[in-house]
Coordinates of C-alpha atoms and ligand atoms in Angstrom, one line a residue:
M1 CA 5.5 24.7 23.7
S2 CA 5.4 28.0 21.8
E3 CA 3.2 31.0 22.8
N4 CA 1.2 30.7 19.5
Q5 CA 0.0 27.2 20.6
C6 CA -2.3 28.6 23.3
K7 CA -3.2 31.9 21.7
P8 CA -6.6 32.0 20.0
F9 CA -6.4 33.2 16.4
K10 CA -8.5 32.9 13.3
L11 CA -7.2 30.7 10.5
L12 CA -8.8 30.5 7.1
I13 CA -7.8 27.9 4.6
V14 CA -8.5 27.8 0.8
G15 CA -8.8 24.3 -0.5
G16 CA -9.9 21.3 1.5
V17 CA -8.0 18.3 0.2
A18 CA -4.4 17.2 0.6
G19 CA -2.7 20.4 1.6
G20 CA -5.6 22.3 3.1
A21 CA -7.0 19.5 5.2
S22 CA -3.5 18.6 6.5
A23 CA -2.8 22.2 7.5
A24 CA -6.2 22.5 9.2
A25 CA -5.8 19.2 11.2
R26 CA -2.2 20.0 12.2
V27 CA -3.0 23.5 13.5
R28 CA -5.9 22.0 15.5
R29 CA -3.6 19.5 17.1
L30 CA -1.2 22.3 18.0
N31 CA -3.8 24.8 19.1
A32 CA -7.1 23.9 20.7
K33 CA -8.3 27.5 20.7
A34 CA -7.8 28.6 17.1
E35 CA -10.9 29.2 15.0
I36 CA -10.3 27.2 11.8
I37 CA -12.5 27.6 8.7
M38 CA -11.6 25.6 5.5
F39 CA -13.2 26.6 2.2
E40 CA -13.6 24.1 -0.6
K41 CA -15.2 25.0 -3.9
G42 CA -15.9 21.4 -4.7
E43 CA -18.6 19.1 -3.3
H44 CA -16.1 17.2 -1.0
V45 CA -13.3 17.8 1.4
S46 CA -10.5 15.4 2.2
F47 CA -10.9 12.8 -0.6
S48 CA -8.3 10.6 -2.0
N49 CA -7.2 12.1 -5.3
C50 CA -4.7 9.4 -5.8
C51 CA -7.3 6.6 -5.6
L52 CA -9.7 8.3 -8.1
P53 CA -8.8 6.3 -11.2
Y54 CA -9.3 3.0 -9.4
H55 CA -13.0 3.6 -9.2
L56 CA -13.3 3.2 -12.9
S57 CA -12.1 -0.4 -12.8
G58 CA -14.2 -1.2 -9.7
T59 CA -11.1 -1.7 -7.6
I60 CA -12.7 0.9 -5.4
A61 CA -16.3 -0.1 -6.0
D62 CA -18.1 2.6 -4.1
S63 CA -17.2 6.2 -4.8
E64 CA -18.3 7.1 -1.3
D65 CA -15.1 5.3 -0.1
L66 CA -13.0 7.9 -1.9
V67 CA -14.2 10.5 0.5
L68 CA -12.2 10.2 3.7
M69 CA -13.7 12.9 5.9
S70 CA -17.0 14.9 5.7
P71 CA -17.6 18.5 7.0
E72 CA -19.5 16.8 9.8
S73 CA -16.6 14.6 10.8
F74 CA -14.2 17.6 10.6
R75 CA -16.6 19.4 13.0
R76 CA -17.1 16.5 15.4
Q77 CA -13.5 15.2 15.5
H78 CA -11.5 18.4 15.1
D79 CA -13.8 21.4 15.7
I80 CA -12.9 22.5 12.1
D81 CA -15.5 24.4 10.1
A82 CA -15.2 22.8 6.6
R83 CA -17.4 24.5 4.1
T84 CA -17.9 22.8 0.8
N85 CA -19.3 24.4 -2.4
S86 CA -17.6 27.6 -1.1
E87 CA -15.2 29.4 -3.4
V88 CA -12.9 32.0 -2.1
T89 CA -13.0 34.6 -4.9
A90 CA -10.9 37.5 -3.5
I91 CA -8.4 38.4 -0.8
D92 CA -8.3 41.8 0.7
R93 CA -4.8 41.9 2.3
T94 CA -5.2 45.3 3.9
A95 CA -8.4 44.5 5.7
K96 CA -7.3 40.9 6.1
K97 CA -10.5 39.4 4.8
V98 CA -11.6 37.1 2.0
T99 CA -14.7 37.0 -0.1
V100 CA -16.4 33.7 -0.3
K101 CA -19.1 32.7 -2.8
N102 CA -21.6 30.0 -1.8
L103 CA -21.8 28.1 -5.1
L104 CA -25.2 26.6 -4.2
T105 CA -27.0 29.9 -3.5
G106 CA -24.8 32.2 -5.5
E107 CA -24.4 34.5 -2.5
S108 CA -21.1 36.0 -1.4
Y109 CA -19.9 37.0 2.0
E110 CA -16.7 38.0 3.8
E111 CA -14.7 36.4 6.4
T112 CA -11.7 38.0 8.3
Y113 CA -8.5 36.2 9.1
D114 CA -5.4 36.5 11.2
K115 CA -3.6 33.9 9.1
L116 CA -4.6 32.5 5.7
V117 CA -3.3 29.3 4.1
L118 CA -3.7 28.9 0.3
A119 CA -3.9 25.2 -0.8
P120 CA -5.9 25.6 -4.0
G121 CA -4.0 22.8 -5.9
A122 CA -3.6 22.7 -9.6
A123 CA -6.3 22.4 -12.3
P124 CA -6.2 20.0 -15.3
I125 CA -5.1 21.8 -18.5
L126 CA -7.6 21.9 -21.3
P127 CA -5.7 23.4 -24.3
G128 CA -7.9 25.9 -26.0
S129 CA -6.1 25.1 -29.3
I130 CA -8.0 21.8 -29.5
A131 CA -11.2 22.2 -31.4
G132 CA -14.1 20.6 -29.5
I133 CA -12.3 20.5 -26.2
H134 CA -15.4 21.5 -24.3
R135 CA -17.7 18.8 -25.8
A136 CA -19.8 16.9 -23.3
N137 CA -17.8 13.7 -23.8
V138 CA -14.5 15.2 -22.9
F139 CA -13.5 14.7 -19.2
T140 CA -10.7 15.5 -16.8
V141 CA -9.8 13.7 -13.5
R142 CA -9.4 15.9 -10.5
N143 CA -12.0 15.1 -7.9
V144 CA -14.8 12.7 -6.9
T145 CA -17.4 14.6 -9.0
D146 CA -15.2 14.2 -12.1
I147 CA -14.7 10.4 -11.6
R148 CA -18.4 9.8 -11.0
A149 CA -19.1 11.7 -14.2
I150 CA -16.6 9.6 -16.1
K151 CA -17.9 6.4 -14.6
A152 CA -21.5 7.3 -15.4
A153 CA -20.6 8.2 -19.0
V154 CA -18.5 5.1 -19.8
D155 CA -20.9 2.7 -18.1
Q156 CA -23.6 3.8 -20.7
E157 CA -24.4 1.3 -23.4
G158 CA -22.4 1.9 -26.6
I159 CA -19.5 3.7 -24.9
K160 CA -16.6 1.4 -25.8
Q161 CA -13.8 3.4 -27.4
I162 CA -12.0 5.8 -25.1
V163 CA -9.0 8.0 -26.0
V164 CA -6.8 9.2 -23.1
V165 CA -4.7 12.2 -24.0
G166 CA -1.5 12.5 -22.0
G167 CA 0.9 9.8 -20.7
G168 CA 1.6 11.1 -17.3
F169 CA 0.6 9.5 -14.0
I170 CA -3.1 10.4 -14.3
G171 CA -3.4 9.5 -17.9
I172 CA -1.7 6.1 -17.5
E173 CA -3.6 5.2 -14.4
T174 CA -6.9 6.2 -16.0
A175 CA -6.1 4.3 -19.2
E176 CA -5.2 1.1 -17.2
N177 CA -8.4 1.3 -15.1
L178 CA -10.6 1.9 -18.1
K179 CA -9.0 -1.0 -19.9
K180 CA -9.7 -3.2 -16.9
A181 CA -13.3 -2.0 -17.0
G182 CA -13.4 -3.7 -20.5
K183 CA -13.1 -0.6 -22.7
D184 CA -11.0 -0.2 -25.8
V185 CA -8.5 2.4 -24.7
S186 CA -6.0 4.3 -26.9
L187 CA -3.4 6.7 -25.5
I188 CA -2.0 9.8 -27.3
E189 CA 1.1 11.5 -26.1
G190 CA 2.8 14.5 -27.5
L191 CA 6.3 13.6 -26.5
E192 CA 8.5 10.6 -27.6
Q193 CA 7.7 8.8 -24.3
I194 CA 5.2 8.5 -21.5
M195 CA 6.1 9.1 -17.8
A196 CA 8.6 12.0 -17.8
P197 CA 10.4 10.9 -14.5
F198 CA 11.9 8.0 -16.5
D199 CA 14.7 8.1 -19.0
Y200 CA 14.0 7.0 -22.5
D201 CA 15.8 3.7 -22.2
M202 CA 13.9 2.8 -19.0
V203 CA 10.5 3.8 -20.2
Q204 CA 10.5 1.4 -23.1
I205 CA 9.5 -1.3 -20.7
L206 CA 6.3 0.7 -19.9
H207 CA 5.6 1.3 -23.6
K208 CA 5.9 -2.5 -24.0
E209 CA 3.5 -3.1 -21.1
L210 CA 0.9 -0.9 -22.7
D211 CA 1.5 -2.8 -26.0
D212 CA 1.1 -6.1 -24.3
H213 CA -2.2 -5.0 -22.8
N214 CA -3.5 -3.8 -26.2
I215 CA -3.5 -0.1 -25.5
P216 CA -2.4 1.5 -28.8
L217 CA 0.1 4.2 -27.9
Y218 CA 0.5 7.1 -30.3
L219 CA 3.7 9.0 -29.4
K220 CA 4.9 12.3 -30.7
S221 CA 1.3 13.0 -31.6
S222 CA -0.6 16.2 -31.0
V223 CA -4.4 16.2 -30.7
T224 CA -5.9 18.9 -32.9
A225 CA -9.6 18.3 -32.7
I226 CA -12.3 16.3 -30.9
E227 CA -15.2 15.5 -33.1
E228 CA -18.3 13.3 -33.1
G229 CA -17.0 9.8 -32.5
C230 CA -13.3 10.6 -33.0
V231 CA -10.1 12.4 -32.0
K232 CA -8.0 14.0 -34.7
A233 CA -4.2 14.3 -34.2
V234 CA -1.1 15.1 -36.1
K235 CA 2.2 13.1 -36.2
D236 CA 5.1 14.3 -38.3
G237 CA 2.8 16.6 -40.2
K238 CA 0.4 13.8 -41.0
E239 CA -3.2 13.9 -39.7
F240 CA -4.7 10.7 -38.3
T241 CA -8.0 9.8 -36.6
V242 CA -8.7 7.6 -33.6
S243 CA -12.3 6.5 -32.8
A244 CA -13.5 7.9 -29.5
D245 CA -16.9 7.7 -27.7
A246 CA -15.3 9.5 -24.8
V247 CA -12.0 11.4 -24.3
I248 CA -10.0 11.9 -21.1
M249 CA -7.7 14.9 -21.1
A250 CA -4.7 14.3 -18.9
V251 CA -2.1 16.6 -20.4
G252 CA -0.9 18.1 -17.1
V253 CA -2.0 20.5 -14.5
A254 CA -1.6 24.2 -14.0
P255 CA -1.2 25.7 -10.5
E256 CA -4.3 27.6 -9.4
T257 CA -2.7 31.0 -8.8
A258 CA -5.4 33.5 -9.9
L259 CA -6.5 34.2 -6.3
A260 CA -2.9 34.9 -5.2
K261 CA -2.1 36.9 -8.3
N262 CA -5.2 39.1 -8.0
A263 CA -4.2 39.7 -4.3
G264 CA -0.8 40.9 -5.5
L265 CA 1.2 38.0 -4.1
A266 CA 4.4 37.1 -5.8
I267 CA 4.4 34.4 -8.4
G268 CA 7.6 32.5 -9.2
E269 CA 9.3 32.0 -12.5
T270 CA 7.8 28.5 -12.8
R271 CA 4.3 29.9 -12.4
G272 CA 3.7 28.6 -9.0
I273 CA 3.0 30.8 -6.0
K274 CA 6.4 32.0 -4.5
V275 CA 7.0 31.0 -0.9
N276 CA 9.9 31.3 1.5
H277 CA 11.3 28.4 3.5
N278 CA 8.4 28.6 5.9
Y279 CA 5.8 28.5 3.1
Q280 CA 5.0 32.2 3.7
T281 CA 4.0 34.0 0.5
S282 CA 5.2 37.6 -0.1
D283 CA 2.6 38.5 2.5
P284 CA 3.9 36.9 5.8
D285 CA 0.3 36.3 7.1
I286 CA -0.5 34.3 4.0
Y287 CA 1.0 30.8 3.5
A288 CA 0.7 28.6 0.5
V289 CA 1.3 24.9 0.1
G290 CA 0.8 22.0 -2.4
D291 CA 0.5 21.9 -6.1
A292 CA -0.1 25.6 -6.4
I293 CA 3.4 26.6 -5.2
E294 CA 6.9 26.4 -6.5
I295 CA 9.3 24.4 -4.4
Y296 CA 13.1 24.3 -3.9
N297 CA 14.8 21.2 -5.5
A298 CA 17.5 20.1 -3.2
L299 CA 19.5 18.4 -6.0
T300 CA 19.2 21.1 -8.8
H301 CA 19.3 24.0 -6.3
S302 CA 16.6 25.6 -8.3
Y303 CA 12.8 26.2 -8.1
G304 CA 10.3 24.0 -9.8
R305 CA 6.8 22.5 -9.3
L306 CA 6.0 19.1 -7.9
A307 CA 2.4 17.9 -8.0
L308 CA 2.6 15.1 -5.4
A309 CA 0.6 14.3 -2.3
G310 CA 3.4 13.6 0.1
P311 CA 5.2 16.9 -0.5
A312 CA 1.8 18.7 -0.2
Q313 CA 1.2 17.2 3.2
R314 CA 4.7 17.9 4.4
Q315 CA 4.5 21.5 3.3
A316 CA 1.1 21.8 5.0
R317 CA 2.5 20.5 8.3
A318 CA 5.5 22.8 8.0
A319 CA 3.2 25.8 7.4
A320 CA 1.0 24.9 10.3
D321 CA 4.0 24.5 12.5
H322 CA 5.3 27.9 11.6
I323 CA 1.9 29.5 12.2
C324 CA 2.0 28.0 15.6
G325 CA 5.6 29.1 16.3
I326 CA 7.3 25.8 15.8
H327 CA 10.6 25.8 13.8
H328 CA 10.8 23.7 10.7
N329 CA 14.0 22.9 8.8
N330 CA 13.1 23.0 5.1
R331 CA 15.4 20.6 3.3
G332 CA 13.8 21.1 -0.1
F333 CA 12.4 18.2 -2.3
I334 CA 13.9 15.6 -4.5
G335 CA 10.8 14.2 -6.2
S336 CA 10.0 10.5 -5.5
S337 CA 7.1 8.8 -7.2
C338 CA 5.8 5.4 -8.2
I339 CA 3.1 3.9 -10.4
R340 CA 1.9 0.5 -11.4
V341 CA 1.3 -0.1 -15.1
F342 CA -0.5 -3.4 -15.3
D343 CA 2.1 -6.0 -14.2
Q344 CA 5.0 -3.6 -13.9
N345 CA 5.8 -1.6 -10.8
A346 CA 7.8 1.6 -11.7
A347 CA 9.4 4.1 -9.3
S348 CA 11.8 6.9 -9.5
T349 CA 13.5 9.4 -7.2
G350 CA 15.8 12.4 -7.6
L351 CA 17.3 13.2 -11.0
N352 CA 17.1 11.1 -14.1
E353 CA 19.8 11.6 -16.8
K354 CA 17.9 14.3 -18.6
M355 CA 17.5 16.3 -15.4
A356 CA 21.1 15.7 -14.2
A357 CA 22.3 17.0 -17.6
K358 CA 20.0 20.0 -17.4
A359 CA 21.2 20.9 -13.9
G360 CA 24.8 20.9 -15.2
Y361 CA 26.0 17.9 -13.3
T362 CA 28.9 15.8 -14.5
Y363 CA 27.4 12.4 -14.0
D364 CA 27.3 8.8 -15.1
S365 CA 24.8 6.0 -14.8
V366 CA 24.6 2.3 -14.6
L367 CA 21.8 0.1 -16.0
I368 CA 21.5 -3.3 -14.5
F369 CA 19.0 -6.2 -14.7
P370 CA 19.4 -8.1 -11.4
S371 CA 16.9 -10.6 -10.0
D372 CA 14.5 -9.0 -7.5
K373 CA 14.5 -12.3 -5.5
V374 CA 16.7 -15.3 -5.4
G375 CA 16.4 -16.8 -8.9
I376 CA 15.1 -20.2 -7.9
M377 CA 12.1 -18.7 -6.1
P378 CA 9.0 -19.2 -8.2
D379 CA 8.1 -15.5 -8.5
S380 CA 11.6 -14.2 -9.1
N381 CA 11.9 -11.7 -12.0
Y382 CA 14.5 -9.3 -13.2
M383 CA 14.3 -5.7 -12.1
V384 CA 15.5 -3.0 -14.4
F385 CA 17.4 -0.6 -12.3
K386 CA 19.2 2.6 -13.2
L387 CA 21.4 4.6 -10.8
V388 CA 22.6 8.1 -11.7
F389 CA 25.6 9.5 -9.8
E390 CA 27.9 12.5 -9.8
V391 CA 31.4 12.1 -11.2
P392 CA 33.9 12.2 -9.6
T393 CA 32.3 12.4 -6.1
G394 CA 30.0 9.4 -6.4
L395 CA 27.1 11.4 -4.9
I396 CA 23.9 9.6 -5.6
L397 CA 21.7 11.8 -7.8
G398 CA 18.8 9.6 -8.7
A399 CA 17.4 6.2 -9.5
Q400 CA 14.7 4.5 -11.5
A401 CA 13.4 0.9 -11.0
I402 CA 10.9 -1.1 -13.1
G403 CA 9.9 -4.7 -12.6
R404 CA 7.2 -7.0 -11.3
G405 CA 8.7 -7.0 -7.9
A406 CA 9.2 -4.3 -5.2
A407 CA 10.5 -1.4 -7.3
D408 CA 9.1 1.1 -4.7
K409 CA 11.1 -0.5 -1.9
R410 CA 14.4 -0.1 -3.9
I411 CA 13.6 3.5 -4.8
D412 CA 12.6 4.4 -1.2
V413 CA 16.1 3.2 -0.1
I414 CA 17.7 5.4 -2.7
A415 CA 15.4 8.4 -1.8
A416 CA 16.6 8.0 1.8
M417 CA 20.2 7.8 0.7
I418 CA 19.9 11.0 -1.5
T419 CA 18.2 12.8 1.4
M420 CA 21.2 11.9 3.6
H421 CA 23.6 13.0 0.8
A422 CA 25.0 9.5 0.5
T423 CA 27.6 8.3 -2.1
L424 CA 28.0 5.0 -3.9
E425 CA 30.4 3.9 -1.2
D426 CA 27.6 4.4 1.4
L427 CA 25.1 2.5 -0.7
K428 CA 27.5 -0.3 -1.3
E429 CA 27.9 -0.7 2.5
L430 CA 24.2 -0.3 3.3
E431 CA 23.0 -3.3 5.3
L432 CA 19.5 -4.3 4.2
C433 CA 17.4 -7.2 5.3
Y434 CA 17.3 -10.3 3.2
S435 CA 15.3 -13.5 2.8
P436 CA 14.8 -15.2 -0.6
I437 CA 11.1 -14.4 -0.3
F438 CA 11.9 -10.7 -0.4
G439 CA 15.1 -10.2 -2.3
T440 CA 18.7 -11.2 -2.7
A441 CA 21.6 -11.2 -0.2
K442 CA 23.2 -8.5 -2.3
D443 CA 20.2 -6.4 -2.9
V444 CA 19.5 -4.7 -6.2
V445 CA 20.6 -1.3 -4.7
N446 CA 23.9 -2.6 -3.3
F447 CA 24.6 -4.3 -6.6
A448 CA 24.0 -1.0 -8.5
A449 CA 26.4 0.8 -6.1
M450 CA 29.1 -1.9 -6.8
V451 CA 28.7 -1.6 -10.5
G452 CA 28.7 2.2 -10.2
L453 CA 31.9 2.1 -8.2
N454 CA 33.6 0.0 -10.8
I455 CA 32.8 2.7 -13.3
L456 CA 33.7 5.6 -11.0
Y457 CA 37.1 4.1 -10.1
G458 CA 37.9 3.2 -13.7
N459 CA 38.0 -0.6 -13.0
Y460 CA 36.4 -0.9 -16.4
R461 CA 34.8 1.3 -19.0
Q462 CA 31.2 1.0 -20.3
V463 CA 29.1 2.1 -23.2
H464 CA 25.4 2.8 -22.8
V465 CA 22.6 1.0 -24.7
N466 CA 21.9 4.1 -26.9
E467 CA 25.4 3.9 -28.3
V468 CA 25.1 0.3 -29.5
R469 CA 23.4 0.9 -32.8
S470 CA 26.2 3.1 -34.0
L471 CA 28.8 0.5 -32.8
V472 CA 27.0 -2.1 -34.8
E473 CA 26.7 0.2 -37.9
S474 CA 30.5 1.0 -37.7
N475 CA 31.4 -2.7 -37.5
A476 CA 32.9 -2.3 -34.0
Y477 CA 34.3 -5.6 -32.5
I478 CA 31.5 -6.8 -30.3
V479 CA 31.8 -10.1 -28.3
D480 CA 28.7 -11.8 -27.1
V481 CA 29.7 -14.1 -24.2
R482 CA 26.3 -15.8 -23.8
E483 CA 26.1 -19.5 -24.5
E484 CA 25.7 -20.7 -28.1
E485 CA 21.9 -21.6 -27.6
E486 CA 21.3 -18.1 -26.3
F487 CA 23.2 -16.5 -29.2
A488 CA 21.2 -18.6 -31.7
E489 CA 18.0 -17.2 -30.3
G490 CA 19.0 -13.7 -31.3
H491 CA 22.0 -11.5 -31.4
L492 CA 23.5 -8.2 -32.6
N493 CA 24.4 -8.1 -36.3
G494 CA 28.1 -8.9 -36.7
A495 CA 28.6 -9.9 -33.0
H496 CA 31.2 -12.6 -32.3
N497 CA 30.0 -15.4 -30.0
V498 CA 32.7 -16.5 -27.6
P499 CA 30.7 -18.0 -24.6
L500 CA 32.2 -17.2 -21.2
S501 CA 32.5 -21.0 -20.6
Q502 CA 34.9 -21.2 -23.6
L503 CA 36.7 -17.9 -23.3
R504 CA 39.9 -19.2 -21.7
Q505 CA 40.4 -21.7 -24.5
R506 CA 39.4 -19.3 -27.4
M507 CA 40.9 -16.0 -26.1
D508 CA 43.3 -15.7 -29.1
E509 CA 40.3 -15.2 -31.4
I510 CA 39.8 -11.8 -29.7
P511 CA 42.0 -9.0 -31.1
R512 CA 44.2 -7.0 -28.8
D513 CA 44.8 -4.0 -31.0
I514 CA 41.3 -2.6 -31.4
P515 CA 38.5 -1.7 -28.9
V516 CA 36.5 -4.8 -27.9
Y517 CA 32.9 -4.3 -26.7
L518 CA 31.5 -7.1 -24.5
H519 CA 28.0 -8.1 -23.6
C520 CA 26.0 -11.0 -22.3
R521 CA 22.3 -11.1 -21.2
S522 CA 22.5 -8.7 -18.3
S523 CA 26.2 -7.5 -18.2
Q524 CA 27.3 -9.8 -15.4
R525 CA 28.9 -12.6 -17.5
S526 CA 30.4 -10.0 -19.8
Y527 CA 31.9 -8.3 -16.7
Y528 CA 33.5 -11.6 -15.7
A529 CA 34.8 -12.0 -19.3
L530 CA 36.2 -8.5 -19.1
C531 CA 38.0 -9.3 -15.9
C532 CA 39.4 -12.4 -17.5
L533 CA 40.6 -10.6 -20.6
R534 CA 42.0 -7.7 -18.6
G535 CA 44.0 -10.2 -16.4
N536 CA 45.4 -11.6 -19.6
G537 CA 46.7 -8.3 -20.9
Y538 CA 43.8 -6.8 -22.8
R539 CA 43.5 -3.1 -22.3
N540 CA 40.9 -1.7 -24.8
L541 CA 37.8 -3.3 -23.3
Y542 CA 34.2 -2.0 -22.8
N543 CA 31.3 -3.6 -21.1
I544 CA 27.9 -2.8 -22.7
S545 CA 25.7 -1.5 -19.8
G546 CA 22.4 -3.3 -19.7
S547 CA 23.7 -5.9 -22.2
Y548 CA 21.3 -7.8 -24.5
L549 CA 18.3 -7.3 -22.3
G550 CA 18.8 -3.6 -22.3
I551 CA 19.7 -3.4 -26.0
S552 CA 16.8 -5.4 -27.2
L553 CA 14.3 -3.4 -25.1
Y554 CA 15.8 -0.2 -26.2
E555 CA 16.1 -1.0 -29.8
Y556 CA 13.0 -3.0 -30.3
Y557 CA 10.7 -0.5 -28.7
N558 CA 12.7 2.4 -30.0
D559 CA 12.0 1.1 -33.5
K560 CA 8.4 0.5 -32.6
T561 CA 8.0 4.0 -31.3
E562 CA 9.7 5.5 -34.4
H563 CA 7.7 3.5 -36.9
R564 CA 4.4 3.2 -35.0
T565 CA 1.9 4.2 -37.6
P566 CA -1.5 5.4 -36.5
Ligands
FAD1 P1 -5.7 19.4 -4.0 O1 -5.5 18.2 -3.3 O2 -6.0 19.3 -5.5 O3 -6.7 20.3 -3.3 C1 -7.0 21.6 -3.8 C2 -8.4 21.9 -3.6 O4 -8.6 23.3 -3.5 C3 -9.3 21.4 -4.7 O5 -10.2 20.5 -4.3 C4 -10.0 22.7 -5.2 O6 -11.3 22.5 -5.6 C5 -9.9 23.6 -4.1 N1 -9.8 25.0 -4.5 C6 -9.1 25.6 -5.5 N2 -9.4 26.9 -5.5 C7 -10.3 27.2 -4.6 C8 -10.9 28.4 -4.1 N3 -10.6 29.6 -4.7 N4 -11.8 28.3 -3.1 C9 -12.1 27.1 -2.5 N5 -11.5 26.0 -2.9 C10 -10.6 26.0 -3.9 N6 0.2 12.2 -5.9 C11 1.0 11.3 -5.4 O7 1.9 11.6 -4.7 N7 0.8 10.0 -5.7 C12 -0.3 9.6 -6.5 O8 -0.4 8.4 -6.7 C13 -1.1 10.5 -7.0 N8 -2.1 10.2 -7.8 C14 -3.0 11.1 -8.2 C15 -4.1 10.8 -9.0 C16 -5.0 11.7 -9.5 C17 -6.1 11.3 -10.3 C18 -4.8 13.1 -9.1 C19 -5.8 14.1 -9.6 C20 -3.7 13.5 -8.4 C21 -2.8 12.5 -7.9 N9 -1.7 12.9 -7.2 C22 -0.9 11.9 -6.7 C23 -1.4 14.3 -6.9 C24 -1.9 14.7 -5.5 O9 -3.2 14.4 -5.4 C25 -1.7 16.2 -5.4 O10 -0.3 16.5 -5.5 C26 -2.2 16.7 -4.1 O11 -3.6 16.4 -3.9 C27 -2.0 18.2 -4.0 O12 -2.6 18.8 -2.9 P2 -3.2 20.2 -2.9 O13 -3.8 20.4 -1.5 O14 -2.2 21.2 -3.3 O15 -4.3 20.2 -4.0

């Protein structure tokens, strides 16, 4: 036990939700004598931000359930003084005191501290460039008050058409829950894709899922104005209008740094509060945690921001430990997240291809479509899984999984492997539990490692789905080894159909002197075909990663994205 665990001291905390409440509770567990005051400018402390959108669909029927702890329960259970409607407006570092404004009475007062924790989070961005952004029917989603306001507004008679602006986690979850509440929802996104943690080839599945649930998706579109009954936006220089009785702005969050900045605390290059490995700001008596800070990324070895609840709580615990004299080994963050989009579960961890490239890694990836359970089980489905690894070390850098099954479980395994600096060899050997109810004997993640090792060790070469269009256009020799009935249902222009079951008899049809690109439905049969041809002296062979499933998803929805007209 450290000395600081029995010493009385006065701790003030700014922000009473994920980071703030976690820090307060941990310090109390470690020190029974500390005086702990937590200030929250909103109406509630300790609510579940992550569950907010689910109130809109009635999944969480009573908004009171979103509030996990009240000031009274903080006082009773933990002897923590939680003050709501109390905004900390200034920090005097020399006198070690803060100014607090009671937002109900308008009065301000001062409170001294020995240690101060800043956990003010991040605020939804409301771009001033959008005319009408402050209209009464424009909402953001940050707290219980916000979600109640949205629910009250959209439940009114005549409120039917809702535009969500922004295709990140909050935008997508809000859109889905409003749709489930019976609203006509459209989604406008400035980039070419929703959900930045996913690569473009993967995210097409989520674009399709929105399409399938009748949520019109306007990509590469910038909102310019919100007017009576509509939203105006621009795509490729052309203006279009989408009807809107209400608008949800979910274009991202900005760290709340004004308080820190005004107190002269250092702000990082990525605009979050700068902290050291113990979450101390440039003033050692002031700590900062959560969405407001910049964090160290253990894979890119650089600083960035990560607005997620798990990291905020881990940081809060580490800061509380340090305040109480307990050592914490800061391993940095890799970024693991998941979302459900209607019937698709999607999860990712570590670096996607864009991030790996930006971080300067030499990397490769595999895209596979294995069954998430034994194929004959009634609820078996394929899972789209992408694994990104460093070349030539085989170090696992990241993964993305999307499917109806347990995508989060697969990604959690990879997150654990990345944290332990594992390679493809480690993942191949990883012994996981199996029953047909839950998975396959060779789990999706083991399978991905095996495919990755084949690529890494040069057992065969692959091309990626985004290269297929140019192969087709340049009349490359593509062999589709699916059965004839499958080929008849749809195939690549100019592809030669030599089913795997006939390959040994018809091998001579395949040229030996030019590159041959093989595919099937999911790349498994084409891999077998490749092995067979290789064993018969063929050398210039490529397997198309992701095969027909990957190509059709990529190309079809790529086309749709490009040509989607408002
Ligand atoms: P917050 O939890 O936002 O708390 C900060 C609090 O500080 C705010 O309540 C604010 O009012 C208060 N405050 C700010 N300034 C002052 C001041 N000067 N004085 C007093 N109080 C102040 N993360 C996930 O990992 N998974 C999810 O599924 C997920 N879903 C989400 C869904 C929604 C709708 C939202 C909004 C967020 C979601 N998040 C999710 C993100 C997650 O909630 C945040 O990363 C996490 O809450 C950050 O914790 P924090 O303590 O830094 O900030």
